[in-house]
Amino acid sequence: MLKEEFDGYKYIEGGVCAARGFTANGLNCGINPVKEKNDLGIVYSEVPCNTAAVYTQNKVKGAPVIVTQKHLEKSHGISKAVIVNSKNANTCNPGGEEIAEETSRLVANELGIKPEEVIVASTGVIGQPLHIGPFAEHMNQLVSGLSVEGHTEAANAIMTTDTVRKEVAVEFDINGSICHLGGMAKGSGMIHPNMATTLNFITTDVAASPEIIQKALSDVVKVTYNCLSVDGDTSTNDMVSVMANGLAGNSIITSEGEEFKIFKQALYIVMLDMVKMLAADGEGASKFIECTCKGAPDINTAITAAKSVIRSPLVKCAMFGGDANCGRILCAVGYADIDIDVKKIDVELKSSAGSILVCKDGMGLQFSEENAAEILAQKEIYIDINLNQGDASARAWGCDLTYDYVKINGDYRS
Amino acid sequence: MLKEEFDGYKYIEGGVCAARGFTANGLNCGINPVKEKNDLGIVYSEVPCNTAAVYTQNKVKGAPVIVTQKHLEKSHGISKAVIVNSKNANTCNPGGEEIAEETSRLVANELGIKPEEVIVASTGVIGQPLHIGPFAEHMNQLVSGLSVEGHTEAANAIMTTDTVRKEVAVEFDINGSICHLGGMAKGSGMIHPNMATTLNFITTDVAASPEIIQKALSDVVKVTYNCLSVDGDTSTNDMVSVMANGLAGNSIITSEGEEFKIFKQALYIVMLDMVKMLAADGEGASKFIECTCKGAPDINTAITAAKSVIRSPLVKCAMFGGDANCGRILCAVGYADIDIDVKKIDVELKSSAGSILVCKDGMGLQFSEENAAEILAQKEIYIDINLNQGDASARAWGCDLTYDYVKINGDYRS
């Protein structure tokens, strides 16, 4: 998928190590029996980071989510490291919080920092016991291998059913200071974020206060991660954290002026690209789907409508089958919790093979099935909905529902 | 599936013709090119019926839903016939309401009744033109073939992706009057009713006022159809109607006393059995799933939790794969919009092969995978959730998510 271009921002390599002062590493510690697959990752900043995070709104919360919240409260929003494992969610299991705390202590001891400066996260199967042994036995090796090149090992460590590694970073300028912001994320199922996201760790060398980072993160999450749905299931372990170590040397951002806008836009670019990668690599996905809802009376209406379409299993199956089924799209808009006049809705389907209007004024149109089939045979499908009743617009992202989704999730634990 | 037994109620044959004074018929009028498949059905009462109905809450409403609402308003809740077609939903298409009105006039002329005494319904593809020709050409044949045996032809006419016909009827006694109540329903996709249902037509010879029928219907819908989810998509054409012609000879029920209870229980039995048939025959389903949530602080909490589990694609895939994945069940309870303590939740999986506790006090348990696999290999799976924080309970019904669901919906229109 082509990255969207934004004036003043340049995509660069490096993921979580793109910003100055960050190193990372990853390895297999034995939680995952497949020795070639990393299951433990670390990110470290040589100087303290002002930090913000958003967490899952699921009432069943992973132990690491609870522990990370406590840590950032205790440290007043200062962190220096992320430790994250895959293959076991450390959720709904005996002693989960103790394991997360002990893991943090192991990291802290090895790095010479405080346990509350550690962001701890887990992803994988829920309800399984997790033992401290593998962490204890490999922490020295993990920390001693920290390097600027380690971002790929760390990004590999958080993959579960993901088929591709998800990293992105940008370079930009704040008042003459060259800044960097990058991150890594994991998919690819149990994805229907609610005021949070799947696991996503972002690092930057921008100098900004914890409050202003939180403000930027909350704003951007609303129009990126919270507009992503792979299967409608909101995970227990969702978390996005942003660590800002200030090494870019800009004067610290503490209010919502021009510099805040530049920083927030960088965050948007990185999170947008992450979200699109997550959608394209959704469990079993054969097609990436972007739904744009424009002409809405307000932004929340636009978001709700676009998300409803992206979440609909029937729309997802139609996209898998290359069926230009406008009825299912209208149906999904219709059952969304929004106040609209359905008789004004236009729907257009687009891809690299062209575009076709399938619905005008809420009525299905006759169209060339051959043309529609060619458009929907592409790997990236765009559903454009115009409500024609306002100026607000929003996008949501997802993927098709395929045999492979059923296959992957029919037997995930084993 | 075995029918649940209720004291004082006897299951009988006859579907929508089980009650005195009702006849029915069905045929192929050419909307469906498969000549062997009925696509037009009729139900007729020789005497006027007090009538109640509930409709989809989707803002995109099928033309027949709108027209039926108008008819029952104009007739003050009196109806004498149902006309229903499959293969075309008469929704989001040009002139849909005129087609529904004209269809009603054709039926009314043929039967010698008023157009507003006709309940008109459609199911099938959304957004396609529908022509009056096939209706006009076959109305005489349809009406002249009305018979007490015609309930099977009518029930066949409303089937779409259904693999089995759905009819049920019961006989019961109100103060010495032998009463009957029966119905027919259609599945099997786009099913996630919201204050309404898929298409379901119920007839009875009980004498009851329109208001009391509406009260009974609204109460029963809440704990039957609104607790059913096949795919989370709320249809544009959902409708349940109850026609009561009074031929049983009981003194008319106009208030919520003992006789109301007996009538409402009959409605509950028939709708419960319909819902279970619809769940078992959900698109592509290989397994029926019933989720019971007990120990809830109130009925709405119990319903919301049970429905959230039934709707979860990840739970549905796990049931397909025979994976006793308690984490996904807890996850779905956790993201439901309810206020509960997740640390008190127990989860048990049951089937004809036995039962197994997979979660206690919100924590996953270790259990025999072999035993669990045997339990989940059965065709009917019961997920029992005990919130352990109150006395309310509710059930919800659905099915697993299979390769066949994707196959059916990847190319439904053609």
JSON list of C-alpha atoms in Angstrom, two decimals, chain B residues 83-217:
[
{"chain": "B", "resi": 83, "resn": "ILE", "atom": "CA", "xyz": [-48.84, -11.07, 1.41]},
{"chain": "B", "resi": 84, "resn": "VAL", "atom": "CA", "xyz": [-45.10, -11.71, 1.35]},
{"chain": "B", "resi": 85, "resn": "ASN", "atom": "CA", "xyz": [-42.49, -12.27, -1.34]},
{"chain": "B", "resi": 86, "resn": "SER", "atom": "CA", "xyz": [-38.91, -13.47, -1.17]},
{"chain": "B", "resi": 87, "resn": "LYS", "atom": "CA", "xyz": [-35.84, -12.91, -3.46]},
{"chain": "B", "resi": 88, "resn": "ASN", "atom": "CA", "xyz": [-36.32, -9.10, -3.54]},
{"chain": "B", "resi": 89, "resn": "ALA", "atom": "CA", "xyz": [-36.51, -6.95, -0.39]},
{"chain": "B", "resi": 90, "resn": "ASN", "atom": "CA", "xyz": [-38.33, -4.08, -2.16]},
{"chain": "B", "resi": 91, "resn": "THR", "atom": "CA", "xyz": [-35.96, -1.75, -0.32]},
{"chain": "B", "resi": 92, "resn": "CYS", "atom": "CA", "xyz": [-33.81, 1.19, -1.55]},
{"chain": "B", "resi": 93, "resn": "ASN", "atom": "CA", "xyz": [-35.29, 0.79, -5.00]},
{"chain": "B", "resi": 94, "resn": "PRO", "atom": "CA", "xyz": [-37.33, 3.16, -7.17]},
{"chain": "B", "resi": 95, "resn": "GLY", "atom": "CA", "xyz": [-41.07, 3.19, -6.49]},
{"chain": "B", "resi": 96, "resn": "GLY", "atom": "CA", "xyz": [-40.93, 0.59, -3.73]},
{"chain": "B", "resi": 97, "resn": "GLU", "atom": "CA", "xyz": [-43.85, 1.97, -1.72]},
{"chain": "B", "resi": 98, "resn": "GLU", "atom": "CA", "xyz": [-46.06, 2.14, -4.82]},
{"chain": "B", "resi": 99, "resn": "ILE", "atom": "CA", "xyz": [-45.25, -1.50, -5.55]},
{"chain": "B", "resi": 100, "resn": "ALA", "atom": "CA", "xyz": [-46.13, -2.50, -1.98]},
{"chain": "B", "resi": 101, "resn": "GLU", "atom": "CA", "xyz": [-49.39, -0.51, -2.16]},
{"chain": "B", "resi": 102, "resn": "GLU", "atom": "CA", "xyz": [-50.31, -1.96, -5.54]},
{"chain": "B", "resi": 103, "resn": "THR", "atom": "CA", "xyz": [-49.57, -5.48, -4.30]},
{"chain": "B", "resi": 104, "resn": "SER", "atom": "CA", "xyz": [-51.90, -4.86, -1.36]},
{"chain": "B", "resi": 105, "resn": "ARG", "atom": "CA", "xyz": [-54.64, -3.64, -3.74]},
{"chain": "B", "resi": 106, "resn": "LEU", "atom": "CA", "xyz": [-54.26, -6.76, -5.86]},
{"chain": "B", "resi": 107, "resn": "VAL", "atom": "CA", "xyz": [-54.67, -8.97, -2.79]},
{"chain": "B", "resi": 108, "resn": "ALA", "atom": "CA", "xyz": [-57.59, -6.90, -1.48]},
{"chain": "B", "resi": 109, "resn": "ASN", "atom": "CA", "xyz": [-59.43, -7.00, -4.82]},
{"chain": "B", "resi": 110, "resn": "GLU", "atom": "CA", "xyz": [-59.01, -10.74, -5.11]},
{"chain": "B", "resi": 111, "resn": "LEU", "atom": "CA", "xyz": [-60.19, -11.36, -1.52]},
{"chain": "B", "resi": 112, "resn": "GLY", "atom": "CA", "xyz": [-62.86, -8.66, -1.40]},
{"chain": "B", "resi": 113, "resn": "ILE", "atom": "CA", "xyz": [-61.24, -6.88, 1.54]},
{"chain": "B", "resi": 114, "resn": "LYS", "atom": "CA", "xyz": [-59.71, -3.40, 2.07]},
{"chain": "B", "resi": 115, "resn": "PRO", "atom": "CA", "xyz": [-56.09, -2.74, 1.04]},
{"chain": "B", "resi": 116, "resn": "GLU", "atom": "CA", "xyz": [-55.33, -1.45, 4.55]},
{"chain": "B", "resi": 117, "resn": "GLU", "atom": "CA", "xyz": [-56.32, -4.85, 5.94]},
{"chain": "B", "resi": 118, "resn": "VAL", "atom": "CA", "xyz": [-53.27, -6.33, 4.18]},
{"chain": "B", "resi": 119, "resn": "ILE", "atom": "CA", "xyz": [-49.90, -6.84, 5.87]},
{"chain": "B", "resi": 120, "resn": "VAL", "atom": "CA", "xyz": [-47.30, -6.64, 3.11]},
{"chain": "B", "resi": 121, "resn": "ALA", "atom": "CA", "xyz": [-43.73, -7.88, 3.50]},
{"chain": "B", "resi": 122, "resn": "SER", "atom": "CA", "xyz": [-40.67, -8.65, 1.38]},
{"chain": "B", "resi": 123, "resn": "THR", "atom": "CA", "xyz": [-37.32, -10.29, 1.93]},
{"chain": "B", "resi": 124, "resn": "GLY", "atom": "CA", "xyz": [-34.32, -10.74, -0.33]},
{"chain": "B", "resi": 125, "resn": "VAL", "atom": "CA", "xyz": [-31.78, -8.54, -2.07]},
{"chain": "B", "resi": 126, "resn": "ILE", "atom": "CA", "xyz": [-31.80, -4.83, -1.25]},
{"chain": "B", "resi": 127, "resn": "GLY", "atom": "CA", "xyz": [-31.58, -2.13, -3.94]},
{"chain": "B", "resi": 128, "resn": "GLN", "atom": "CA", "xyz": [-33.03, -4.05, -6.88]},
{"chain": "B", "resi": 129, "resn": "PRO", "atom": "CA", "xyz": [-36.04, -2.97, -8.94]},
{"chain": "B", "resi": 130, "resn": "LEU", "atom": "CA", "xyz": [-39.23, -4.95, -8.27]},
{"chain": "B", "resi": 131, "resn": "HIS", "atom": "CA", "xyz": [-42.01, -5.14, -10.84]},
{"chain": "B", "resi": 132, "resn": "ILE", "atom": "CA", "xyz": [-45.73, -5.55, -10.21]},
{"chain": "B", "resi": 133, "resn": "GLY", "atom": "CA", "xyz": [-46.20, -7.89, -13.18]},
{"chain": "B", "resi": 134, "resn": "PRO", "atom": "CA", "xyz": [-45.44, -11.20, -11.42]},
{"chain": "B", "resi": 135, "resn": "PHE", "atom": "CA", "xyz": [-47.82, -10.29, -8.57]},
{"chain": "B", "resi": 136, "resn": "ALA", "atom": "CA", "xyz": [-50.64, -9.25, -10.93]},
{"chain": "B", "resi": 137, "resn": "GLU", "atom": "CA", "xyz": [-50.28, -12.34, -13.07]},
{"chain": "B", "resi": 138, "resn": "HIS", "atom": "CA", "xyz": [-50.41, -14.80, -10.16]},
{"chain": "B", "resi": 139, "resn": "MET", "atom": "CA", "xyz": [-52.73, -13.23, -7.58]},
{"chain": "B", "resi": 140, "resn": "ASN", "atom": "CA", "xyz": [-55.84, -15.08, -8.74]},
{"chain": "B", "resi": 141, "resn": "GLN", "atom": "CA", "xyz": [-54.03, -18.41, -8.67]},
{"chain": "B", "resi": 142, "resn": "LEU", "atom": "CA", "xyz": [-52.54, -17.64, -5.25]},
{"chain": "B", "resi": 143, "resn": "VAL", "atom": "CA", "xyz": [-55.86, -16.69, -3.66]},
{"chain": "B", "resi": 144, "resn": "SER", "atom": "CA", "xyz": [-57.91, -19.45, -5.29]},
{"chain": "B", "resi": 145, "resn": "GLY", "atom": "CA", "xyz": [-55.44, -21.98, -3.88]},
{"chain": "B", "resi": 146, "resn": "LEU", "atom": "CA", "xyz": [-55.90, -20.88, -0.24]},
{"chain": "B", "resi": 147, "resn": "SER", "atom": "CA", "xyz": [-56.34, -23.88, 2.06]},
{"chain": "B", "resi": 148, "resn": "VAL", "atom": "CA", "xyz": [-55.77, -25.08, 5.60]},
{"chain": "B", "resi": 149, "resn": "GLU", "atom": "CA", "xyz": [-52.96, -27.27, 4.26]},
{"chain": "B", "resi": 150, "resn": "GLY", "atom": "CA", "xyz": [-51.36, -24.28, 2.51]},
{"chain": "B", "resi": 151, "resn": "HIS", "atom": "CA", "xyz": [-49.20, -23.30, 5.49]},
{"chain": "B", "resi": 152, "resn": "THR", "atom": "CA", "xyz": [-46.26, -25.32, 4.17]},
{"chain": "B", "resi": 153, "resn": "GLU", "atom": "CA", "xyz": [-46.40, -23.63, 0.76]},
{"chain": "B", "resi": 154, "resn": "ALA", "atom": "CA", "xyz": [-46.54, -20.22, 2.46]},
{"chain": "B", "resi": 155, "resn": "ALA", "atom": "CA", "xyz": [-43.65, -21.09, 4.78]},
{"chain": "B", "resi": 156, "resn": "ASN", "atom": "CA", "xyz": [-41.63, -22.28, 1.78]},
{"chain": "B", "resi": 157, "resn": "ALA", "atom": "CA", "xyz": [-42.32, -18.98, 0.02]},
{"chain": "B", "resi": 158, "resn": "ILE", "atom": "CA", "xyz": [-40.52, -16.87, 2.63]},
{"chain": "B", "resi": 159, "resn": "MET", "atom": "CA", "xyz": [-37.35, -18.98, 2.74]},
{"chain": "B", "resi": 160, "resn": "THR", "atom": "CA", "xyz": [-34.19, -17.31, 1.35]},
{"chain": "B", "resi": 161, "resn": "THR", "atom": "CA", "xyz": [-30.90, -18.85, 2.44]},
{"chain": "B", "resi": 162, "resn": "ASP", "atom": "CA", "xyz": [-32.86, -20.95, 4.97]},
{"chain": "B", "resi": 163, "resn": "THR", "atom": "CA", "xyz": [-32.17, -24.66, 4.70]},
{"chain": "B", "resi": 164, "resn": "VAL", "atom": "CA", "xyz": [-35.23, -25.73, 6.68]},
{"chain": "B", "resi": 165, "resn": "ARG", "atom": "CA", "xyz": [-38.82, -24.48, 6.83]},
{"chain": "B", "resi": 166, "resn": "LYS", "atom": "CA", "xyz": [-39.68, -22.79, 10.12]},
{"chain": "B", "resi": 167, "resn": "GLU", "atom": "CA", "xyz": [-43.17, -23.42, 11.47]},
{"chain": "B", "resi": 168, "resn": "VAL", "atom": "CA", "xyz": [-44.43, -24.01, 14.98]},
{"chain": "B", "resi": 169, "resn": "ALA", "atom": "CA", "xyz": [-47.83, -24.03, 16.70]},
{"chain": "B", "resi": 170, "resn": "VAL", "atom": "CA", "xyz": [-49.31, -24.77, 20.11]},
{"chain": "B", "resi": 171, "resn": "GLU", "atom": "CA", "xyz": [-52.71, -25.62, 21.55]},
{"chain": "B", "resi": 172, "resn": "PHE", "atom": "CA", "xyz": [-53.77, -24.39, 24.98]},
{"chain": "B", "resi": 173, "resn": "ASP", "atom": "CA", "xyz": [-56.79, -23.57, 27.07]},
{"chain": "B", "resi": 174, "resn": "ILE", "atom": "CA", "xyz": [-58.19, -20.22, 28.22]},
{"chain": "B", "resi": 175, "resn": "ASN", "atom": "CA", "xyz": [-61.06, -20.70, 30.66]},
{"chain": "B", "resi": 176, "resn": "GLY", "atom": "CA", "xyz": [-62.33, -23.76, 28.83]},
{"chain": "B", "resi": 177, "resn": "SER", "atom": "CA", "xyz": [-61.89, -22.39, 25.31]},
{"chain": "B", "resi": 178, "resn": "ILE", "atom": "CA", "xyz": [-59.40, -24.42, 23.26]},
{"chain": "B", "resi": 179, "resn": "CYS", "atom": "CA", "xyz": [-57.02, -21.91, 21.66]},
{"chain": "B", "resi": 180, "resn": "HIS", "atom": "CA", "xyz": [-54.31, -22.18, 19.02]},
{"chain": "B", "resi": 181, "resn": "LEU", "atom": "CA", "xyz": [-51.33, -20.00, 18.18]},
{"chain": "B", "resi": 182, "resn": "GLY", "atom": "CA", "xyz": [-48.85, -20.70, 15.43]},
{"chain": "B", "resi": 183, "resn": "GLY", "atom": "CA", "xyz": [-46.48, -19.05, 13.03]},
{"chain": "B", "resi": 184, "resn": "MET", "atom": "CA", "xyz": [-43.90, -19.20, 10.33]},
{"chain": "B", "resi": 185, "resn": "ALA", "atom": "CA", "xyz": [-40.55, -17.41, 10.17]},
{"chain": "B", "resi": 186, "resn": "LYS", "atom": "CA", "xyz": [-37.63, -16.91, 7.86]},
{"chain": "B", "resi": 187, "resn": "GLY", "atom": "CA", "xyz": [-33.87, -16.72, 8.49]},
{"chain": "B", "resi": 188, "resn": "SER", "atom": "CA", "xyz": [-31.07, -16.91, 8.04]},
{"chain": "B", "resi": 189, "resn": "GLY", "atom": "CA", "xyz": [-28.69, -13.97, 7.55]},
{"chain": "B", "resi": 190, "resn": "MET", "atom": "CA", "xyz": [-28.73, -10.21, 8.32]},
{"chain": "B", "resi": 191, "resn": "ILE", "atom": "CA", "xyz": [-30.07, -11.26, 11.68]},
{"chain": "B", "resi": 192, "resn": "HIS", "atom": "CA", "xyz": [-29.48, -9.14, 14.73]},
{"chain": "B", "resi": 193, "resn": "PRO", "atom": "CA", "xyz": [-32.99, -7.95, 15.53]},
{"chain": "B", "resi": 194, "resn": "ASN", "atom": "CA", "xyz": [-33.45, -4.66, 17.30]},
{"chain": "B", "resi": 195, "resn": "MET", "atom": "CA", "xyz": [-36.92, -4.21, 18.83]},
{"chain": "B", "resi": 196, "resn": "ALA", "atom": "CA", "xyz": [-38.17, -6.28, 15.93]},
{"chain": "B", "resi": 197, "resn": "THR", "atom": "CA", "xyz": [-37.06, -9.41, 14.17]},
{"chain": "B", "resi": 198, "resn": "THR", "atom": "CA", "xyz": [-36.64, -11.18, 10.95]},
{"chain": "B", "resi": 199, "resn": "LEU", "atom": "CA", "xyz": [-39.92, -11.88, 9.12]},
{"chain": "B", "resi": 200, "resn": "ASN", "atom": "CA", "xyz": [-42.31, -13.76, 11.36]},
{"chain": "B", "resi": 201, "resn": "PHE", "atom": "CA", "xyz": [-46.05, -14.07, 10.92]},
{"chain": "B", "resi": 202, "resn": "ILE", "atom": "CA", "xyz": [-48.12, -15.38, 13.81]},
{"chain": "B", "resi": 203, "resn": "THR", "atom": "CA", "xyz": [-51.80, -16.26, 13.78]},
{"chain": "B", "resi": 204, "resn": "THR", "atom": "CA", "xyz": [-54.12, -17.17, 16.62]},
{"chain": "B", "resi": 205, "resn": "ASP", "atom": "CA", "xyz": [-57.81, -17.74, 17.26]},
{"chain": "B", "resi": 206, "resn": "VAL", "atom": "CA", "xyz": [-57.56, -16.13, 20.69]},
{"chain": "B", "resi": 207, "resn": "ALA", "atom": "CA", "xyz": [-59.80, -13.09, 21.19]},
{"chain": "B", "resi": 208, "resn": "ALA", "atom": "CA", "xyz": [-57.68, -10.17, 22.42]},
{"chain": "B", "resi": 209, "resn": "SER", "atom": "CA", "xyz": [-57.59, -6.42, 21.88]},
{"chain": "B", "resi": 210, "resn": "PRO", "atom": "CA", "xyz": [-54.91, -4.92, 19.58]},
{"chain": "B", "resi": 211, "resn": "GLU", "atom": "CA", "xyz": [-53.39, -3.11, 22.58]},
{"chain": "B", "resi": 212, "resn": "ILE", "atom": "CA", "xyz": [-53.05, -6.26, 24.66]},
{"chain": "B", "resi": 213, "resn": "ILE", "atom": "CA", "xyz": [-51.59, -8.17, 21.70]},
{"chain": "B", "resi": 214, "resn": "GLN", "atom": "CA", "xyz": [-49.06, -5.38, 21.23]},
{"chain": "B", "resi": 215, "resn": "LYS", "atom": "CA", "xyz": [-48.17, -5.50, 24.93]},
{"chain": "B", "resi": 216, "resn": "ALA", "atom": "CA", "xyz": [-47.64, -9.27, 24.82]},
{"chain": "B", "resi": 217, "resn": "LEU", "atom": "CA", "xyz": [-45.65, -9.04, 21.58]}
]
